[in-house]
Short mmCIF file of C-alpha atoms in Angstrom, two decimals:
data_model
loop_
_atom_site.label_atom_id
_atom_site.label_comp_id
_atom_site.label_asym_id
_atom_site.label_seq_id
_atom_site.Cartn_x
_atom_site.Cartn_y
_atom_site.Cartn_z
CA MET A 1 21.25 -8.28 3.18
CA LEU A 2 19.67 -9.02 -0.19
CA ASN A 3 16.52 -10.28 1.50
CA TYR A 4 16.36 -7.05 3.49
CA VAL A 5 16.62 -4.94 0.34
CA VAL A 6 13.94 -7.01 -1.37
CA PHE A 7 11.71 -6.72 1.70
CA MET A 8 12.12 -2.95 1.79
CA HIS A 9 11.37 -2.74 -1.93
CA ILE A 10 8.23 -4.83 -1.55
CA THR A 11 7.16 -2.76 1.46
CA THR A 12 7.64 0.48 -0.48
CA PHE A 13 5.69 -0.95 -3.40
CA GLY A 14 2.94 -2.08 -1.06
CA ARG A 15 2.73 1.34 0.53
CA SER A 16 2.59 2.95 -2.91
CA ILE A 17 -0.33 0.69 -3.82
CA VAL A 18 -2.11 1.58 -0.59
CA VAL A 19 -1.59 5.28 -1.21
CA LEU A 20 -2.80 4.98 -4.79
CA ARG A 21 -5.88 3.06 -3.65
CA THR A 22 -6.59 5.64 -0.97
CA LEU A 23 -6.29 8.51 -3.43
CA PHE A 24 -8.23 6.67 -6.13
CA SER A 25 -11.07 5.58 -3.85
CA ALA A 26 -11.35 8.63 -1.62
CA GLN A 27 -15.03 7.92 -1.17
CA PRO A 28 -17.29 6.89 1.77
CA LYS A 29 -17.15 3.31 0.45
CA THR A 30 -14.05 2.34 2.44
CA ALA A 31 -15.59 -0.73 4.07
CA TRP A 32 -13.14 -3.01 2.26
CA MET A 33 -10.16 -1.04 3.55
CA PRO A 34 -8.45 -2.36 6.73
CA ALA A 35 -9.05 0.60 9.04
#
């Protein structure tokens, strides 16, 4: 159960980073972004 909680936390953190990157680099230069 602990591993599940940690995994969810990491996933949420990862998604937050992705969202922040998307908002920060909302420019045509998205070649480095995975789709």
